[in-house]
Coordinates of C-alpha atoms in Angstrom, one line a residue:
X1485 CA 18.5 79.3 -4.6
X1486 CA 19.9 80.1 -1.1
X1487 CA 18.8 79.1 2.3
X1488 CA 16.3 81.3 4.0
X1489 CA 17.5 82.9 7.2
X1490 CA 15.5 81.5 10.0
X1491 CA 15.7 82.3 13.7
X1492 CA 13.0 79.9 14.9
X1493 CA 14.7 76.5 14.2
X1494 CA 12.7 75.9 11.1
X1495 CA 14.1 74.1 8.1
X1496 CA 15.4 75.6 4.8
X1497 CA 14.7 74.3 1.3
X1498 CA 17.2 71.4 1.9
X1499 CA 15.1 70.1 4.7
X1500 CA 18.0 70.3 7.2
X1501 CA 17.4 72.3 10.4
X1502 CA 19.2 75.7 10.2
X1503 CA 19.1 76.5 13.9
X1504 CA 18.4 79.7 15.7
X1505 CA 21.7 81.5 14.7
X1506 CA 22.1 80.2 11.2
X1507 CA 22.8 82.8 8.4
X1508 CA 23.1 82.2 4.7
X1509 CA 25.6 79.4 4.1
X1510 CA 28.0 78.9 1.2
X1511 CA 27.8 75.5 -0.5
X1512 CA 31.3 74.6 0.9
X1513 CA 30.5 75.6 4.4
X1514 CA 30.4 72.9 7.1
X1515 CA 27.1 72.0 8.9
X1516 CA 27.1 72.1 12.7
X1517 CA 28.1 69.0 14.5
X1518 CA 24.5 68.2 15.4
X1519 CA 23.5 68.2 11.8
X1520 CA 26.4 65.8 11.0
X1521 CA 25.0 63.5 13.6
X1522 CA 21.6 63.7 12.0
X1523 CA 23.0 62.9 8.6
X1524 CA 25.1 60.0 10.1
X1525 CA 21.9 58.6 11.8
X1526 CA 20.0 58.7 8.5
X1527 CA 22.9 57.0 6.7
X1528 CA 23.2 54.3 9.4
X1529 CA 19.4 53.7 9.3
X1530 CA 19.5 53.4 5.5
X1531 CA 22.4 50.9 5.7
X1532 CA 20.6 48.9 8.3
X1533 CA 17.4 48.9 6.2
X1534 CA 19.4 47.8 3.1
X1535 CA 21.1 45.0 5.1
X1536 CA 17.8 43.8 6.6
X1537 CA 16.3 43.8 3.1
X1538 CA 19.3 42.0 1.6
X1539 CA 19.3 39.4 4.4
X1540 CA 15.6 38.7 4.1
X1541 CA 15.9 38.1 0.4
X1542 CA 19.0 35.9 0.8
X1543 CA 17.3 33.7 3.5
X1544 CA 14.2 33.4 1.4
X1545 CA 16.2 32.3 -1.6
X1546 CA 18.0 29.7 0.5
X1547 CA 14.7 28.4 1.8
X1548 CA 13.3 28.1 -1.7
X1549 CA 16.3 26.3 -3.2
X1550 CA 16.5 24.0 -0.2
X1551 CA 12.8 23.1 -0.7
X1552 CA 13.1 22.0 -4.3
X1553 CA 13.5 18.4 -3.4
X1554 CA 10.1 18.5 -1.8
X1555 CA 8.5 19.3 -5.2
X1556 CA 9.6 15.8 -6.2
X1557 CA 7.6 14.2 -3.3
X1558 CA 4.6 16.3 -4.0
X1559 CA 4.7 15.7 -7.7
X1560 CA 4.9 11.9 -7.1
X1561 CA 1.9 12.0 -4.8
X1562 CA -0.2 14.0 -7.2
X1563 CA 0.8 12.3 -10.5
X1564 CA 0.5 8.7 -9.2
X1565 CA -3.2 9.3 -8.4
X1566 CA -3.8 9.6 -12.1
X1567 CA -0.9 7.7 -13.6
X1568 CA -1.9 4.4 -11.9
X1569 CA -5.1 4.4 -13.9
X1570 CA -3.1 4.1 -17.1
X1571 CA -0.3 2.0 -15.6
X1572 CA -2.9 -0.6 -14.6
X1573 CA -4.3 -0.6 -18.1
X1574 CA -0.9 -0.7 -19.9
X1575 CA 0.9 -3.3 -17.7
X1576 CA -2.2 -5.3 -16.8
X1577 CA -1.5 -5.2 -13.0
X1578 CA -3.9 -6.1 -10.2
X1579 CA -5.4 -3.9 -7.6
X1580 CA -3.0 -5.3 -4.9
X1581 CA -0.1 -4.4 -7.2
X1582 CA -1.5 -0.9 -7.5
X1583 CA -1.6 -0.5 -3.7
X1584 CA 2.0 -1.7 -3.5
X1585 CA 3.2 0.5 -6.3
X1586 CA 1.6 3.6 -4.7
X1587 CA 2.6 2.9 -1.1
X1588 CA 6.0 1.4 -1.5
X1589 CA 7.6 4.8 -2.2
X1590 CA 6.8 5.9 1.4
X1591 CA 8.0 2.7 2.9
X1592 CA 11.3 2.8 0.9
X1593 CA 11.8 6.5 1.7
X1594 CA 12.3 5.6 5.4
X1595 CA 15.6 4.0 4.5
X1596 CA 16.6 7.3 2.8
X1597 CA 15.5 9.2 5.9
X1598 CA 17.4 6.9 8.2
X1599 CA 20.6 7.2 6.1
X1600 CA 20.0 10.9 5.5
X1601 CA 20.5 11.8 9.2
X1602 CA 23.9 10.3 9.5
X1603 CA 24.9 11.3 6.0
X1604 CA 24.1 15.0 6.7
X1605 CA 26.2 14.8 9.8
X1606 CA 29.1 13.6 7.8
X1607 CA 29.0 15.5 4.4
X1608 CA 26.8 18.4 5.5
X1609 CA 23.2 19.5 5.0
X1610 CA 23.9 21.1 1.6
X1611 CA 25.5 18.1 -0.1
X1612 CA 22.9 15.7 1.3
X1613 CA 20.3 17.7 -0.6
X1614 CA 22.4 17.3 -3.8
X1615 CA 22.7 13.6 -3.2
X1616 CA 18.9 13.3 -2.8
X1617 CA 18.3 15.0 -6.2
X1618 CA 20.8 12.7 -8.0
X1619 CA 19.2 9.5 -6.6
X1620 CA 15.7 10.6 -7.4
X1621 CA 16.7 11.5 -10.9
X1622 CA 17.9 8.0 -11.5
X1623 CA 14.7 6.6 -10.1
X1624 CA 12.5 8.9 -12.2
X1625 CA 14.3 8.0 -15.4
X1626 CA 14.0 4.3 -14.6
X1627 CA 10.3 4.5 -14.0
X1628 CA 9.8 6.5 -17.2
X1629 CA 11.5 3.8 -19.4
X1630 CA 10.2 0.8 -17.4
X1631 CA 9.1 -2.0 -19.8
X1632 CA 7.5 -4.0 -16.9
X1633 CA 6.1 -3.9 -13.4
X1634 CA 9.4 -5.2 -12.0
X1635 CA 11.5 -2.4 -13.5
X1636 CA 8.9 0.1 -12.5
X1637 CA 9.3 -1.1 -8.9
X1638 CA 13.1 -0.7 -9.1
X1639 CA 12.6 2.9 -10.2
X1640 CA 10.2 3.4 -7.3
X1641 CA 12.8 2.0 -4.9
X1642 CA 15.4 4.5 -6.1
X1643 CA 13.0 7.4 -6.1
X1644 CA 11.9 6.5 -2.6
X1645 CA 15.5 6.6 -1.3
X1646 CA 16.0 10.1 -2.9
X1647 CA 12.8 11.4 -1.5
X1648 CA 13.7 10.0 2.0
X1649 CA 16.9 12.0 1.9
X1650 CA 15.3 15.2 0.7
X1651 CA 12.2 15.2 3.0
X1652 CA 14.2 14.9 6.2
X1653 CA 17.0 17.4 5.4
X1654 CA 15.1 20.4 4.0
X1655 CA 13.3 21.5 7.2
X1656 CA 16.5 20.9 9.3
X1657 CA 18.6 23.0 6.9
X1658 CA 16.1 25.9 6.8
X1659 CA 15.6 25.9 10.6
X1660 CA 19.3 26.1 11.1
X1661 CA 19.9 29.0 8.8
X1662 CA 16.8 31.1 9.6
X1663 CA 16.6 34.0 12.0
X1664 CA 14.4 33.3 15.0
X1665 CA 11.7 35.8 14.1
X1666 CA 11.0 34.2 10.7
X1667 CA 12.0 30.5 11.3
X1668 CA 8.4 29.2 11.5
X1669 CA 7.3 30.7 8.2
X1670 CA 10.5 29.8 6.4
X1671 CA 10.4 26.2 7.7
X1672 CA 6.9 25.8 6.1
X1673 CA 8.5 26.2 2.6
X1674 CA 9.1 22.5 2.2
X1675 CA 5.4 21.8 2.8
X1676 CA 4.5 24.6 0.3
X1677 CA 6.7 23.0 -2.3
X1678 CA 5.1 19.6 -1.6
X1679 CA 1.7 21.2 -2.3
X1680 CA 3.0 22.8 -5.4
X1681 CA 4.3 19.4 -6.6
X1682 CA 0.9 17.8 -5.9
X1683 CA -0.8 20.5 -7.9
X1684 CA 1.6 20.1 -10.8
X1685 CA 1.1 16.3 -10.6
X1686 CA -2.7 16.8 -10.9
X1687 CA -2.3 19.2 -13.8
X1688 CA 0.1 16.8 -15.5
X1689 CA -2.5 14.0 -15.1
X1690 CA -5.2 16.1 -16.7
X1691 CA -2.9 17.5 -19.5
X1692 CA -1.6 14.1 -20.7
X1693 CA -4.8 12.0 -20.0
X1694 CA -5.8 12.2 -23.6
X1695 CA -2.7 10.3 -24.9
X1696 CA -2.6 6.6 -25.4
X1697 CA -2.3 4.6 -22.2
X1698 CA 1.3 3.3 -22.9
X1699 CA 2.6 6.8 -23.5
X1700 CA 0.6 9.0 -21.1
X1701 CA 1.8 7.6 -17.7
X1702 CA 5.5 7.7 -19.0
X1703 CA 5.3 11.4 -19.8
X1704 CA 3.6 12.1 -16.5
X1705 CA 6.4 10.5 -14.6
X1706 CA 9.2 12.0 -16.8
X1707 CA 8.1 15.5 -16.1
X1708 CA 8.8 14.9 -12.4
X1709 CA 12.5 14.7 -13.1
X1710 CA 12.7 18.3 -14.1
X1711 CA 12.7 20.0 -10.7
X1712 CA 15.8 18.1 -9.6
X1713 CA 17.8 19.7 -12.4
X1714 CA 17.5 23.0 -10.5
X1715 CA 19.2 21.6 -7.5
X1716 CA 22.6 21.8 -9.3
X1717 CA 22.1 25.6 -9.7
X1718 CA 21.0 25.9 -6.1
X1719 CA 24.3 24.5 -4.8
X1720 CA 26.1 27.6 -6.1
X1721 CA 23.6 29.9 -4.1
X1722 CA 23.0 28.3 -0.8
X1723 CA 25.6 28.1 2.0
X1724 CA 26.2 25.3 4.4
X1725 CA 24.3 25.2 7.7
X1726 CA 26.1 27.4 10.3
X1727 CA 25.2 24.8 13.0
X1728 CA 26.8 22.0 11.0
X1729 CA 29.9 24.2 10.5
X1730 CA 30.2 24.7 14.2
X1731 CA 29.9 21.0 14.8
X1732 CA 32.9 20.6 12.5
X1733 CA 34.7 23.4 14.5
X1734 CA 34.7 25.7 11.4
X1735 CA 33.7 28.7 13.5
X1736 CA 34.8 31.5 11.1
X1737 CA 32.8 30.0 8.2
X1738 CA 29.8 29.7 10.5
X1739 CA 30.2 33.4 11.5
X1740 CA 30.2 34.4 7.8
X1741 CA 27.0 32.4 7.1
X1742 CA 25.3 33.9 10.2
X1743 CA 26.3 37.4 9.0
X1744 CA 24.5 36.7 5.7
X1745 CA 21.4 35.4 7.4
X1746 CA 21.1 37.8 10.3
X1747 CA 20.8 41.6 10.0
X1748 CA 22.4 42.5 13.3
X1749 CA 26.1 42.0 14.2
X1750 CA 25.3 41.6 17.9
X1751 CA 22.7 38.9 17.1
X1752 CA 25.3 37.1 14.9
X1753 CA 27.6 36.8 17.9
X1754 CA 24.8 35.9 20.3
X1755 CA 23.6 33.1 17.9
X1756 CA 27.1 31.9 17.4
X1757 CA 27.7 31.7 21.2
X1758 CA 24.5 29.8 21.7
X1759 CA 25.4 27.4 18.9
X1760 CA 28.9 26.8 20.2
X1761 CA 27.5 26.1 23.6
X1762 CA 24.9 23.7 22.3
X1763 CA 27.5 21.9 20.1
X1764 CA 29.7 21.4 23.2
X1765 CA 32.6 23.5 21.9
X1766 CA 32.2 26.2 24.6
X1767 CA 31.3 23.6 27.2
X1768 CA 32.6 20.3 26.0
X1769 CA 32.0 18.4 29.2
X1770 CA 28.2 18.8 28.7
X1771 CA 28.0 15.7 26.6
X1772 CA 29.3 12.2 27.2
X1773 CA 31.3 10.6 24.5
X1774 CA 28.7 8.1 23.4
X1775 CA 27.1 7.3 20.0
X1776 CA 24.0 9.3 19.0
X1777 CA 22.0 6.2 18.3
X1778 CA 22.5 5.0 21.9
X1779 CA 21.3 8.4 23.1
X1780 CA 18.2 8.0 21.0
X1781 CA 17.5 4.5 22.1
X1782 CA 18.0 5.3 25.8
X1783 CA 17.1 9.0 26.0
X1784 CA 17.2 11.1 29.1
X1785 CA 13.8 12.5 30.2
X1786 CA 14.1 15.8 28.2
X1787 CA 15.0 14.0 25.0
X1788 CA 12.3 11.4 25.6
X1789 CA 9.7 14.2 25.7
X1790 CA 11.1 15.6 22.5
X1791 CA 11.0 12.2 20.8
X1792 CA 7.4 11.6 21.9
X1793 CA 6.4 15.1 20.6
X1794 CA 8.3 14.9 17.4
X1795 CA 7.5 11.3 16.3
X1796 CA 3.9 11.6 17.6
X1797 CA 3.1 14.6 15.5
X1798 CA 4.7 13.0 12.5
X1799 CA 2.6 9.9 12.9
X1800 CA -0.7 11.8 13.4
X1801 CA 0.0 13.8 10.2
X1802 CA -0.2 10.6 8.1
X1803 CA -2.6 8.3 10.0
X1804 CA -5.3 10.9 9.8
X1805 CA -5.5 10.0 6.1
X1806 CA -4.1 12.9 4.2
X1807 CA -2.1 10.8 1.7
X1808 CA -5.0 8.5 1.2
X1809 CA -7.2 11.5 0.4
X1810 CA -4.7 12.8 -2.1
X1811 CA -3.5 9.6 -3.7
X1812 CA -7.0 8.2 -4.0
X1813 CA -9.1 11.3 -4.5
X1814 CA -10.2 10.0 -7.9
X1815 CA -11.6 6.8 -6.1
X1816 CA -13.3 8.9 -3.5
X1817 CA -15.0 11.1 -6.1
X1818 CA -15.9 8.0 -8.1
X1819 CA -17.6 6.6 -5.0
X1820 CA -19.7 9.8 -5.0
X1821 CA -20.8 9.3 -8.6
X1822 CA -18.2 10.7 -11.0
X1823 CA -17.4 8.1 -13.7
X1824 CA -15.6 9.9 -16.6
X1825 CA -11.8 9.6 -16.2
X1826 CA -11.1 13.2 -17.5
X1827 CA -13.7 14.7 -15.2
X1828 CA -12.2 12.7 -12.3
X1829 CA -8.7 14.0 -13.0
X1830 CA -10.0 17.5 -13.6
X1831 CA -11.8 17.7 -10.3
X1832 CA -8.7 16.5 -8.4
X1833 CA -7.0 19.7 -9.7
X1834 CA -9.4 21.6 -7.4
X1835 CA -8.0 19.5 -4.5
X1836 CA -4.5 20.4 -5.4
X1837 CA -5.3 24.2 -5.8
X1838 CA -7.0 24.2 -2.4
X1839 CA -4.0 22.5 -0.7
X1840 CA -1.6 24.9 -2.3
X1841 CA -3.5 28.1 -1.6
X1842 CA -4.2 27.4 2.1
X1843 CA -0.5 26.7 2.9
X1844 CA -0.1 30.4 2.4
X1845 CA -2.3 31.0 5.4
X1846 CA 0.1 29.0 7.5
X1847 CA 3.0 31.1 6.2
X1848 CA 1.3 34.3 7.3
X1849 CA 0.1 33.1 10.7
X1850 CA 2.7 30.6 12.0
X1851 CA 5.1 33.3 13.4
X1852 CA 2.2 35.6 14.5
X1853 CA -0.4 33.2 15.9
X1854 CA 2.0 30.4 16.9
X1855 CA 2.4 26.7 16.3
X1856 CA -0.1 25.3 18.9
X1857 CA -3.1 27.4 17.8
X1858 CA -2.6 26.4 14.2
X1859 CA -2.3 22.8 15.0
X1860 CA -5.5 22.9 17.2
X1861 CA -7.5 24.7 14.5
X1862 CA -6.2 22.3 11.9
X1863 CA -6.9 19.0 13.7
X1864 CA -10.4 20.2 14.8
X1865 CA -11.3 21.2 11.2
X1866 CA -9.9 18.0 9.7
X1867 CA -11.9 15.9 12.2
X1868 CA -15.1 17.7 11.2
X1869 CA -14.4 17.3 7.4
X1870 CA -13.3 13.7 7.6
X1871 CA -16.5 12.8 9.5
X1872 CA -18.6 14.8 7.0
X1873 CA -17.0 12.8 4.1
X1874 CA -18.0 9.6 5.7
X1875 CA -21.5 10.8 6.5
X1876 CA -22.0 12.1 2.9
X1877 CA -21.0 8.8 1.4
X1878 CA -22.9 6.7 4.0
X1879 CA -26.2 8.6 4.1
X1880 CA -26.8 9.7 0.5
X1881 CA -26.7 7.8 -2.8
X1882 CA -24.9 9.0 -5.8
X1883 CA -25.7 12.2 -7.7
X1884 CA -24.6 15.8 -8.4
X1885 CA -25.5 16.9 -4.8
X1886 CA -23.4 14.1 -3.3
X1887 CA -20.5 14.9 -5.7
X1888 CA -20.6 18.6 -4.7
X1889 CA -20.6 17.7 -1.0
X1890 CA -17.7 15.2 -1.5
X1891 CA -15.6 17.7 -3.3
X1892 CA -16.4 20.4 -0.7
X1893 CA -15.4 18.2 2.3
X1894 CA -12.3 16.7 0.6
X1895 CA -11.2 20.3 -0.2
X1896 CA -12.0 21.3 3.3
X1897 CA -9.9 18.5 4.7
X1898 CA -6.8 19.4 2.7
X1899 CA -7.4 23.1 3.5
X1900 CA -7.3 22.5 7.2
X1901 CA -4.4 20.1 6.8
X1902 CA -2.4 22.8 4.9
X1903 CA -3.2 25.5 7.5
X1904 CA -1.7 23.5 10.4
X1905 CA -0.8 19.8 10.6
X1906 CA 0.9 19.7 7.2
X1907 CA 3.5 22.4 7.6
X1908 CA 3.7 22.9 11.4
X1909 CA 4.5 19.2 11.9
X1910 CA 7.8 19.7 10.1
X1911 CA 8.5 23.0 11.8
X1912 CA 8.1 21.4 15.2
X1913 CA 10.3 18.4 14.4
X1914 CA 13.1 20.6 13.0
X1915 CA 13.0 22.9 16.1
X1916 CA 12.8 20.8 19.2
X1917 CA 15.8 18.5 19.1
X1918 CA 19.3 19.4 20.5
X1919 CA 22.0 20.1 17.9
X1920 CA 24.0 17.0 18.7
X1921 CA 21.1 14.6 17.8
X1922 CA 19.0 17.0 15.6
X1923 CA 19.7 15.4 12.2
X1924 CA 19.2 11.8 13.3
X1925 CA 16.3 12.5 15.6
X1926 CA 14.6 14.4 12.8
X1927 CA 15.4 11.5 10.5
X1928 CA 13.5 9.2 12.9
X1929 CA 10.5 11.6 12.7
X1930 CA 10.7 11.5 8.9
X1931 CA 10.8 7.7 9.1
X1932 CA 7.7 7.6 11.3
X1933 CA 6.0 9.9 8.8
X1934 CA 6.9 7.8 5.8
X1935 CA 6.0 4.5 7.4
X1936 CA 2.6 5.7 8.4
X1937 CA 2.1 7.2 4.9
X1938 CA 3.0 3.9 3.3
X1939 CA 0.8 1.8 5.5
X1940 CA -2.2 4.0 4.9
X1941 CA -1.6 4.2 1.1
X1942 CA -1.0 0.5 0.8
X1943 CA -4.0 -0.5 2.8
X1944 CA -6.6 2.1 1.8
X1945 CA -8.3 0.2 -1.0
X1946 CA -8.4 -3.0 1.1
X1947 CA -9.8 -1.2 4.1
X1948 CA -12.4 0.4 1.9
X1949 CA -13.5 -3.0 0.6
X1950 CA -13.7 -4.3 4.2
X1951 CA -15.6 -1.4 5.9
X1952 CA -16.6 0.8 2.9
X1953 CA -15.2 4.2 1.9
X1954 CA -17.5 5.9 4.3
X1955 CA -16.4 3.6 7.2
X1956 CA -12.7 4.4 6.4
X1957 CA -13.3 8.1 6.7
X1958 CA -15.1 7.7 10.0
X1959 CA -12.0 5.8 11.2
X1960 CA -9.8 8.7 9.9
X1961 CA -12.0 11.1 11.8
X1962 CA -11.6 9.2 15.1
X1963 CA -7.8 9.3 14.6
X1964 CA -7.9 13.0 13.9
X1965 CA -9.8 13.6 17.1
X1966 CA -7.0 11.8 19.0
X1967 CA -4.6 14.2 17.4
X1968 CA -6.4 17.1 18.9
X1969 CA -5.8 15.6 22.4
X1970 CA -2.2 14.9 21.6
X1971 CA -1.5 18.5 20.4
X1972 CA -3.3 20.0 23.4
X1973 CA -1.4 17.8 26.0
X1974 CA 2.1 17.4 24.5
X1975 CA 3.0 20.0 21.9
X1976 CA 4.6 23.2 23.3
X1977 CA 4.6 26.7 21.8
X1978 CA 8.0 27.4 20.2
X1979 CA 7.2 30.7 18.4
X1980 CA 10.0 33.4 18.7
X1981 CA 12.5 31.1 20.5
X1982 CA 16.0 30.3 19.4
X1983 CA 16.7 26.6 18.8
X1984 CA 18.8 26.6 21.9
X1985 CA 16.1 28.2 24.0
X1986 CA 13.6 25.5 22.9
X1987 CA 16.0 22.8 24.1
X1988 CA 16.0 24.5 27.5
X1989 CA 12.2 24.5 27.5
X1990 CA 12.2 20.7 27.2
X1991 CA 14.7 20.3 30.0
X1992 CA 12.2 21.8 32.4
X1993 CA 11.8 19.1 35.0
X1994 CA 8.2 19.8 35.5
X1995 CA 7.1 19.1 32.0
X1996 CA 6.9 20.9 28.7
X1997 CA 3.9 23.0 29.4
X1998 CA 6.0 26.0 30.3
X1999 CA 4.5 29.2 31.7
X2000 CA 5.3 32.7 30.5
X2001 CA 7.3 33.3 33.7
X2002 CA 9.4 30.2 33.1
X2003 CA 10.0 31.2 29.5
X2004 CA 11.3 34.5 30.7
X2005 CA 13.7 32.6 33.0
X2006 CA 14.8 30.5 30.1
X2007 CA 15.6 33.6 28.0
X2008 CA 17.5 35.1 31.0
X2009 CA 19.5 31.9 31.4
X2010 CA 20.5 31.9 27.8
X2011 CA 21.5 35.5 28.0
X2012 CA 23.6 34.9 31.1
X2013 CA 25.4 32.0 29.5
X2014 CA 26.0 34.1 26.4
X2015 CA 27.4 37.0 28.5
X2016 CA 29.7 34.6 30.4
X2017 CA 31.2 33.3 27.2
X2018 CA 31.9 36.8 25.7

C-alpha cells in the first residue's frame, strides 16, 4: 500500500507527517530533514526511557541485596519472642536469664556498630556487609547447637556483632548509591526487611511450636541462618559505594557506578563534582588533618546539631518501647487474658503482618509527603496507642473484649511506628552527616539505637513487675510524647536534597529550621560550586 498524497500536512498510513508538498514516495526515498529529526527525537526518548527503567531496576536490586542483613535482625527479634518460651523450659533458666538472653544481642551489637563504621571506611561498604553475614552465620550456628545457656550466650555474642555491622552499614550504603529523588524510599528498605524478618520469626514460632521443647527452639534459630547465605550472591551484583570510591581517590570507578545509578549523564557529573568537593578532593583545604573520632568528640556547631538530631531520633525510636512490644508481645497478650501458647504465638503473627504491611505506606509517602510529616504522624499515633494499651490493661479485667482491644492497640502501635519512626529514623541518620564522618557518625547512631533497645528489652519484665504492664505502657506513652516535641523542634526536612545540600543546610548559622528561601540559596550555592569546578 502506498502513501496517500496529502496537501494539508496530514499523516499517511505510516503515521509520519507527509508535509504540504509530499507526493508518493518510493520505499528507498529519503525523508525530509524535519522527519529525520522527529525520528531521532523518538529514538532518543526511547533510549532515555530504557536507561531510566534499567537504572531504576538496578538501584532497587542493590537496595534489596544491601538490606538482606536486616532480615537477620528482624528474624531474631521475632523468633526470640517465642523461642524463649521453649528455651526456658529446655535449659531451666530463670526469668532474669531470659531478660539477659533477649536483651544482650542489642547491647553486644553496639560493638559491631562501633567497629563497623571504621571498618567500612577501610575495606568499603560492600565488604563490610559481607563480613556482617559471615559473623552472624557463625553465631546462628553456635546458638542452634548450644548444649547449655553459656554456649547459647556465646552464640548471641557473635550474632550481635554481626547484626551491629549489618544494621549500621545498610542505610549508609543505600543512601550513597541512590539518586536524590528516590533516596528516601530506597533507604527505608532496611526497615522493610527488618519487618519481613520479624514476620518470618513469628511464623517460624507458630510453625515449630508443636515440636518437643528441646528441638523446636533449635529449628527456629537455625532457620535464621538462611538469609545470610544470599549475601554471597549479592556481592556479585552490587557495586561499591561511589562516595567511598571517591574517598579512596578512585574517581573513574565512582563515575562508572554513578552512571549505573543515575539516568542522566549531566546529573552523573554534577553528583561526582559534589562528592569530590565534600570529600575534600576538589577543595582539600576544607578539612583539617585530624582524626574523625576527635571531630565527633569535639564537633563544630553544624556537626553538633547533626549529632543531636541523629542520635536523638535513634534513641527515641527505641525508648518509646517498640522492641519491648515486639519481643514481649506474647506476655502483653497473656496479661490481657490469652493463656494457650499456640494461640499466643498465632496472635503475634498479626502483629508481624501489621508491621510489615504498614512499612509500605512509608515507602510510598516518604519522598512525596516528606520525612518530618511522617515522623510527626507516627509519634502522635504511637503516643495514643501506647496510652490506650496502658488504659485497657489498667481499667478492664481479662476477657475477650480486653484481648481484642489489646491486639488492636498493639497492632496500631506497630503500624504507626512502621509508617514513620521505624524507617525514617534510619533515613535521617544516613542523610545528614558529612561524607568525611558519615560512616562513623552513623555508627554512633546505631550504637545509641542498640543500647536503648537492649536496655528496654533487658528491663521490661522487671519494670512490669514493679509498676505493672499497664504502668510500663503509660511510661512509654510519655516518652513518645517527648519524641513529638523533639521531631518538631530539631528534625529538618531533607526530602529531594542531595547529601551535600543537606550538609549545607545544617551549616546554616541560624539553626536547622531552614526556610524555603534559604533552601533555594543552598541549591544555588551548590550549583555555583559545581559550575566553578567544571
